[in-house]
XYZ file of C-alpha atoms in Angstrom:
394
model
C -27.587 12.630 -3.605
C -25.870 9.916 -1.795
C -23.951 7.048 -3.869
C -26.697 4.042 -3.314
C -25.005 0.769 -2.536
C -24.130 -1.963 -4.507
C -23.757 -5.751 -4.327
C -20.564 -6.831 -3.341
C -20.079 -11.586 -3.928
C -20.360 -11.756 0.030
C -22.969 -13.863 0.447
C -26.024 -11.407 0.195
C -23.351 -8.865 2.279
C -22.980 -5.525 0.873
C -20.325 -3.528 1.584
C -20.141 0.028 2.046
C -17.108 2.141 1.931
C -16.811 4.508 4.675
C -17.058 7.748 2.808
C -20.780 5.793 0.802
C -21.889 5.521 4.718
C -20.787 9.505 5.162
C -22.344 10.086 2.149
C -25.484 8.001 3.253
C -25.644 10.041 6.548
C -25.576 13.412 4.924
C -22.317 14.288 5.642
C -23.172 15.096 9.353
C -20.378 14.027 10.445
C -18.684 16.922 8.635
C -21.072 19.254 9.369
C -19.943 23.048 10.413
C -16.558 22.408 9.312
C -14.416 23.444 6.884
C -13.624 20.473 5.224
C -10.058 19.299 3.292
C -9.708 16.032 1.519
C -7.058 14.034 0.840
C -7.194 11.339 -2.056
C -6.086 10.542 -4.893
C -8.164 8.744 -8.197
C -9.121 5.815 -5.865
C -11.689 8.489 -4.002
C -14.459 7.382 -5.754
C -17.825 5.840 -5.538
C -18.759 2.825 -7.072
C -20.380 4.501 -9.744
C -16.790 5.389 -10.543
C -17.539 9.185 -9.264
C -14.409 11.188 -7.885
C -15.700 12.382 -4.204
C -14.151 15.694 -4.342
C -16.760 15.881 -7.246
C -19.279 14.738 -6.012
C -18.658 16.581 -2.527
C -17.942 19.642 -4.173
C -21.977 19.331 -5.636
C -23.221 18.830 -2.141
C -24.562 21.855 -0.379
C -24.340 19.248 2.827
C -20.519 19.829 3.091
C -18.160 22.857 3.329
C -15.010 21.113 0.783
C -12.597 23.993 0.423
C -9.313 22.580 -0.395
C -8.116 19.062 -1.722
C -4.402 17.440 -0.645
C -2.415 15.717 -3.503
C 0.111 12.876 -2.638
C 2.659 10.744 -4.788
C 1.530 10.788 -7.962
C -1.171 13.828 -7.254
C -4.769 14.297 -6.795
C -5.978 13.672 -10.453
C -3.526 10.666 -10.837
C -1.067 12.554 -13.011
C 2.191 11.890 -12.268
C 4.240 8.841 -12.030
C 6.292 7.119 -9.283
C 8.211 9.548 -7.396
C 6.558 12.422 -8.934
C 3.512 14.696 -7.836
C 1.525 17.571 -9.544
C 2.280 20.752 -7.544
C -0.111 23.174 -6.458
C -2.572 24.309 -8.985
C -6.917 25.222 -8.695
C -8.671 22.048 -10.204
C -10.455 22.513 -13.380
C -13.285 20.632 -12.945
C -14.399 21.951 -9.485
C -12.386 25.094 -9.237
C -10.976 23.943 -5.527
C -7.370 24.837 -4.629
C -5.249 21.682 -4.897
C -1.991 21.645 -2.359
C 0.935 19.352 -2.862
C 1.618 16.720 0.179
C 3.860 14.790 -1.864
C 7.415 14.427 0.368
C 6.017 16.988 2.759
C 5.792 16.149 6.616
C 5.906 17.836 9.755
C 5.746 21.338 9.921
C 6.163 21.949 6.861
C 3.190 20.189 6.263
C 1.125 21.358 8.741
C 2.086 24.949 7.755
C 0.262 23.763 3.997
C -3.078 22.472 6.026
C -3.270 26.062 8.101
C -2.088 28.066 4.990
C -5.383 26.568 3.013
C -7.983 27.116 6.190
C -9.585 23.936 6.578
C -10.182 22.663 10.115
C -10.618 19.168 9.266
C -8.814 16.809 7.162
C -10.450 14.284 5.287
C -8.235 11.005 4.429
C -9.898 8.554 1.519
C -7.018 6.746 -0.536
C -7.169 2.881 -1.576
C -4.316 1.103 -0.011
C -2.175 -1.415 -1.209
C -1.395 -3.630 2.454
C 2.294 -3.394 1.818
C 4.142 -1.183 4.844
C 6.509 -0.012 1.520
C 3.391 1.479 -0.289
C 3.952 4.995 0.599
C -0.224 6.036 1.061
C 0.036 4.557 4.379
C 2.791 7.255 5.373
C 1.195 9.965 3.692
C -1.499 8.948 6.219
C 0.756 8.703 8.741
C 2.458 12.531 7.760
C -0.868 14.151 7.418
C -2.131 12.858 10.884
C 1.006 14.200 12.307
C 0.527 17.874 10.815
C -3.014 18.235 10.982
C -2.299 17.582 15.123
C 0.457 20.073 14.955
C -1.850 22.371 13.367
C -4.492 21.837 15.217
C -7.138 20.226 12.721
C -9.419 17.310 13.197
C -8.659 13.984 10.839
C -11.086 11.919 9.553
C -10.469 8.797 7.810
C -12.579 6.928 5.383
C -11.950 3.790 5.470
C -11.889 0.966 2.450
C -10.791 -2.615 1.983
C -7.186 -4.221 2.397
C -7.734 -5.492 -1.087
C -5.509 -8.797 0.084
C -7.216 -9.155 3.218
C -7.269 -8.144 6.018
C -6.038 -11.873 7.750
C -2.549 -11.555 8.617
C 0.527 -9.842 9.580
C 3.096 -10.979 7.744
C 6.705 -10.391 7.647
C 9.660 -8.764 9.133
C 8.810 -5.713 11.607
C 10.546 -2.213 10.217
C 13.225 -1.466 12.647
C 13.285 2.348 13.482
C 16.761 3.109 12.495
C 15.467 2.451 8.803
C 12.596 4.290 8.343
C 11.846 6.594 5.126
C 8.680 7.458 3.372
C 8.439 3.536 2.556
C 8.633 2.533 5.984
C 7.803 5.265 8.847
C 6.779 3.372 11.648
C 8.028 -0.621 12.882
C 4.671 -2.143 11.220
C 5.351 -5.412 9.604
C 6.017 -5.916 5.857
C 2.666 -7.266 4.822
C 0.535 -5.205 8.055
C -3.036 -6.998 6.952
C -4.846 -3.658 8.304
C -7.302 -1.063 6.830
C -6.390 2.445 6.529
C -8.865 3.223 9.627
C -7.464 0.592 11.584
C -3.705 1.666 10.534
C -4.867 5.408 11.815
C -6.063 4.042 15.199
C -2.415 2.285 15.588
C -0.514 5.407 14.372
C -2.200 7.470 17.106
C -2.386 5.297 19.747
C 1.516 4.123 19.196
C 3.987 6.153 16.956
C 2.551 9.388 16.938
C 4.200 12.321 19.360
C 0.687 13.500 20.593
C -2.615 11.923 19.104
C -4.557 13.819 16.917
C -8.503 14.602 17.028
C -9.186 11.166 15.392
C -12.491 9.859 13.899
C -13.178 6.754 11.528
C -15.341 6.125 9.261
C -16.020 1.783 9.636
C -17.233 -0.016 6.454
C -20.276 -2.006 6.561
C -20.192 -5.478 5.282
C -16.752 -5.913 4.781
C -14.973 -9.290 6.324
C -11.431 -9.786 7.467
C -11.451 -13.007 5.220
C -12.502 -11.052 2.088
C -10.334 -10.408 -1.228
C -10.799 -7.242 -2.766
C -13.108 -8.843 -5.771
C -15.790 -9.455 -3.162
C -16.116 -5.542 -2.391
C -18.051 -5.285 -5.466
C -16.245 -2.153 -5.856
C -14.286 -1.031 -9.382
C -10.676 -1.077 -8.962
C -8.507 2.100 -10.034
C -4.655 1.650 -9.380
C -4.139 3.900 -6.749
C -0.601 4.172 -8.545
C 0.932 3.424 -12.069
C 2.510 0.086 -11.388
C -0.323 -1.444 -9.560
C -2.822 -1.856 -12.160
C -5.016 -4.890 -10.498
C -5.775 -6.580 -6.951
C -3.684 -9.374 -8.111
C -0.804 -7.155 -8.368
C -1.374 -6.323 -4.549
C -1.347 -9.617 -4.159
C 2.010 -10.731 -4.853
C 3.426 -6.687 -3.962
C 4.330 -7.125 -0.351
C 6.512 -9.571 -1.379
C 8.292 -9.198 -5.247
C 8.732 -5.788 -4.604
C 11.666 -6.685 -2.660
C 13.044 -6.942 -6.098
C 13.222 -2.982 -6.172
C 16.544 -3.763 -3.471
C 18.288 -6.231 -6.231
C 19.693 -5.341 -9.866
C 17.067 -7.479 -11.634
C 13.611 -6.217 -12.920
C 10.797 -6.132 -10.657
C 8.279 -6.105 -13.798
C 8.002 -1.987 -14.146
C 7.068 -0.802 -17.814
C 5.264 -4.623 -18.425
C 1.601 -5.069 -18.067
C 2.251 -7.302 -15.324
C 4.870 -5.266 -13.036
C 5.630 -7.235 -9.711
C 4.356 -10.429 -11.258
C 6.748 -10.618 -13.801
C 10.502 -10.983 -12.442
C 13.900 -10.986 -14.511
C 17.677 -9.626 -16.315
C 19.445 -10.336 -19.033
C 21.135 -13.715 -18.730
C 18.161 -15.246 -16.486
C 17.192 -18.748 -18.314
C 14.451 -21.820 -17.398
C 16.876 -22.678 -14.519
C 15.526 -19.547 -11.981
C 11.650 -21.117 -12.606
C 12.573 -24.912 -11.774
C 14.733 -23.859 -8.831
C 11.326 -21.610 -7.620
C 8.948 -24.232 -7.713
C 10.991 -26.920 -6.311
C 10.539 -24.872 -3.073
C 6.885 -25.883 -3.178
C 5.378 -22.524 -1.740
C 1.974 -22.262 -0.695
C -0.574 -21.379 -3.612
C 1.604 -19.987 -6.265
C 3.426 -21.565 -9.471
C 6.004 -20.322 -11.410
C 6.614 -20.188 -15.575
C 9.710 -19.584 -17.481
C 9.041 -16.480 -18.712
C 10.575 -13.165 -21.053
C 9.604 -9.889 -21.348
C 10.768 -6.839 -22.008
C 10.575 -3.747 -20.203
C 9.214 -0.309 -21.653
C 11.087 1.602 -18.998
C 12.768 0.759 -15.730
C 15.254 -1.586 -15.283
C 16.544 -3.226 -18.754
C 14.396 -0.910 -21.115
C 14.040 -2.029 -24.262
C 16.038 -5.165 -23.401
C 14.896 -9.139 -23.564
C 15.234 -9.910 -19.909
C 14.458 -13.555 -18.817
C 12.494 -14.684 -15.529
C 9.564 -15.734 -13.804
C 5.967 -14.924 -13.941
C 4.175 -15.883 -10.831
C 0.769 -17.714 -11.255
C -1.157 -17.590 -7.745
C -3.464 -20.545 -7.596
C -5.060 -20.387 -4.382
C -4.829 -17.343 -2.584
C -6.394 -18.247 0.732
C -2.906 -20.244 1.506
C -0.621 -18.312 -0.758
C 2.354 -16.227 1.367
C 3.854 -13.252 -0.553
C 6.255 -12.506 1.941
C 7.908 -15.917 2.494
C 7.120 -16.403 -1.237
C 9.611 -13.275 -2.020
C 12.240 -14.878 0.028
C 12.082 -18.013 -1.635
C 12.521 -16.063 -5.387
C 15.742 -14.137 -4.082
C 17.412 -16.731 -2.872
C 16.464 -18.769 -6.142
C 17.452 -15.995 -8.144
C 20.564 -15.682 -6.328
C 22.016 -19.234 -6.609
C 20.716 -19.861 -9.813
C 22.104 -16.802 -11.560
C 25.724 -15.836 -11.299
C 24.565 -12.178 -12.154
C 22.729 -11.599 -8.689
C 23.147 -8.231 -7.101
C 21.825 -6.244 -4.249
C 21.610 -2.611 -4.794
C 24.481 -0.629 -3.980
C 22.504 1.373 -1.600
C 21.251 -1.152 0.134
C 17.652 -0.246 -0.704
C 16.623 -3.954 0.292
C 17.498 -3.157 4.091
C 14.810 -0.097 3.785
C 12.332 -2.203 2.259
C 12.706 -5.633 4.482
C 12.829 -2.882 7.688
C 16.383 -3.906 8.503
C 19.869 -5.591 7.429
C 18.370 -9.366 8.890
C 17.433 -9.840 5.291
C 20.387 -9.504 3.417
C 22.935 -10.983 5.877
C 21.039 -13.977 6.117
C 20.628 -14.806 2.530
C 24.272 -13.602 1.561
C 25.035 -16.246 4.317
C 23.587 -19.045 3.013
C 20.342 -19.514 4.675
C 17.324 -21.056 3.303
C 14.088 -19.797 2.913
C 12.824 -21.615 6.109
C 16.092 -20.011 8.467
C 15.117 -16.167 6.893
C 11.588 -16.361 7.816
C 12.195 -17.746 11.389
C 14.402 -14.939 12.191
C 11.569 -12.444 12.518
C 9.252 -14.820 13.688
C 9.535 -13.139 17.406
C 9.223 -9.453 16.415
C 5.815 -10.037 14.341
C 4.260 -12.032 16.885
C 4.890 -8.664 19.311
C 3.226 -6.398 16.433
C 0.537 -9.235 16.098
C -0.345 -8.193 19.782
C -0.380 -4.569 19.357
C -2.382 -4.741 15.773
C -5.082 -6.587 17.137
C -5.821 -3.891 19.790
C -7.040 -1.234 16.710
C -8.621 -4.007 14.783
C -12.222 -2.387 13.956
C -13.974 -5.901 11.760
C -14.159 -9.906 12.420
């Protein structure tokens, strides 16, 4: 039976996920083919249901092999890890690996498990550095090479879908967390990201369809989906983690923590040697909806394991004005002038994560947090033009 909706806090709205609205419709959009699915444990309905499960009880669909990225199908692995290729227990279905597979090689794993259509239903994170988005992007570009259809299912940008924000990825930097030049914060849904990737960046477009959600708003956070939230990886364990990601996990490019192995990762900022003075120099920059406390923690792995490190926790107050890009700026220049310790990675990770080397230059020049924002100001409003073409809700 199909997942019945369920009230989302919009106003009498009720959204629907796209796969609830396949679901809904019998599957008919599937129907003849020999289906493939690629998810991880955010695939679910909002009974908290896998849908390989419940696919896999439907006589309505054909689901003969399921696609594991980063951190696998079943949720097993953590960052930078995956769970190989192995049948699932629960369902018996052959499980493939996707995780740093693209191309050919890729497609050769989609024809080598007979499927003719690939299925794409993974909660995104709206950060262009959250790999899902690529693994999109990768699987779009095999299943074309091999000749498969793609589906995707969409679900909410649990920060909204709003704004662009950021600088734009500049092609001589991409890797698996940046493919494509999207901007740092792209303020898209995974359907709406597919329509750009095969309209723009990929070689030859693949037989695309979408799945639209009903009921969902561009203005919406993800707590008015009414859905449950499971991390769709390790170290993002709530929407308010998403919200302040596009932004502190710049933090990855620098020597101090970005919060991994605390309850709080990306929240919670620090080193050893960090005191009260990082925190006062943060807030006298007066951002947009978000407050910062003295804080200390101390890591369980990561960065400074086992060590008293000293920081900031963010506190975002009002969300509708808050800025996690800008608001990432302003805490790496703070950190820098206000502890003596401040280092970028040696390899230069922050230039793969900002999307080029305007980042770094500018703040190991002096400038302000005003000066670094302005100086991408010209490429996002060019994105902003081409985004809105593939935009698919109000």
């Amino acid at each position: 039976a199909a997942p019945g909706p369920g009230s989302g806090h919009g106003g009498g709205r009720t959204l629907r996920t796209g796969f609830e609205r396949l679901a809904a419709d019998g599957y008919a959009l599937l129907d003849g083919r020999r289906v493939g699915v690629v998810t991880n444990p955010t695939g679910i309905t909002r009974d908290v249901r896998h849908i390989v499960d419940v696919m896999h009880a439907d006589d309505g669909v054909d689901l003969t092999a399921v696609f594991g990225p980063e951190h696998g199908f079943r949720g097993t692995a953590q960052a930078g890890g995956s769970e190989g290729r192995y049948d699932d227990p629960a369902t018996g279905l052959p499980v493939y690996d996707t995780y740093l597979k693209s191309g050919q090689d890729l497609a050769d794993i989609f024809t080598a498990s007979g499927v003719d259509t690939v299925v794409f239903d993974i909660q995104d994170a709206g950060a262009r550095f959250y790999t899902y988005i690529w693994t999109l992007f990768d699987c779009m570009e095999a299943a074309q090479l091999a000749g498969l259809s793609f589906v995707v299912l969409d679900r909410p940008n649990p920060v909204s879908g709003r704004a662009a924000l950021g600088p734009v990825l500049h092609k001589e930097f991409a890797t698996f967390v940046g493919r494509q030049p999207i901007s740092q914060a792209h303020g898209m849904t995974v359907a709406e990201l597919a329509l750009l990737f095969n309209a723009e960046f990929l070689q030859a477009p693949v037989a695309l369809e979408t799945v639209k959600m009903s009921g969902w708003k561009r203005s919406d956070f993800y707590d008015a989906s009414g859905l449950p939230w499971v991390p769709p990886s390790p170290n993002m364990p709530t929407p308010e983690t998403a919200l302040v990601y596009s932004g502190t996990c710049l933090f990855e490019g620098t020597n101090l923590s970005e919060g991994r192995g605390t309850t709080r990762p990306f929240e919670l900022l620090g080193a050893e040697g960090i005191d009260g003075r990082w925190a006062a120099a943060a807030n006298e920059l007066d951002l947009p909806g978000v407050r910062f406390r003295e804080a200390y923690f101390q890591p369980t792995f990561s960065k400074f394991a086992g060590k008293t490190v000293g920081g900031v926790q963010l506190h975002v107050h009002d969300r509708e004005r808050f800025d996690p890009v800008r608001t990432g700026i302003g805490l790496l220049i703070t950190a820098k002038r206000s502890w003596d310790g401040f280092a970028w990675r040696e390899d230069n990770w922050i230039d793969k994560l900002t999307g080029s080397t305007q980042v770094r230059t500018m703040i190991d020049a002096g400038a302000d947090t005003d000066e670094v924002v302005a100086g991408w100001q010209g490429e996002l409003a060019a994105f902003r033009r081409k985004r809105r073409e593939h935009l698919l809700y109000r």
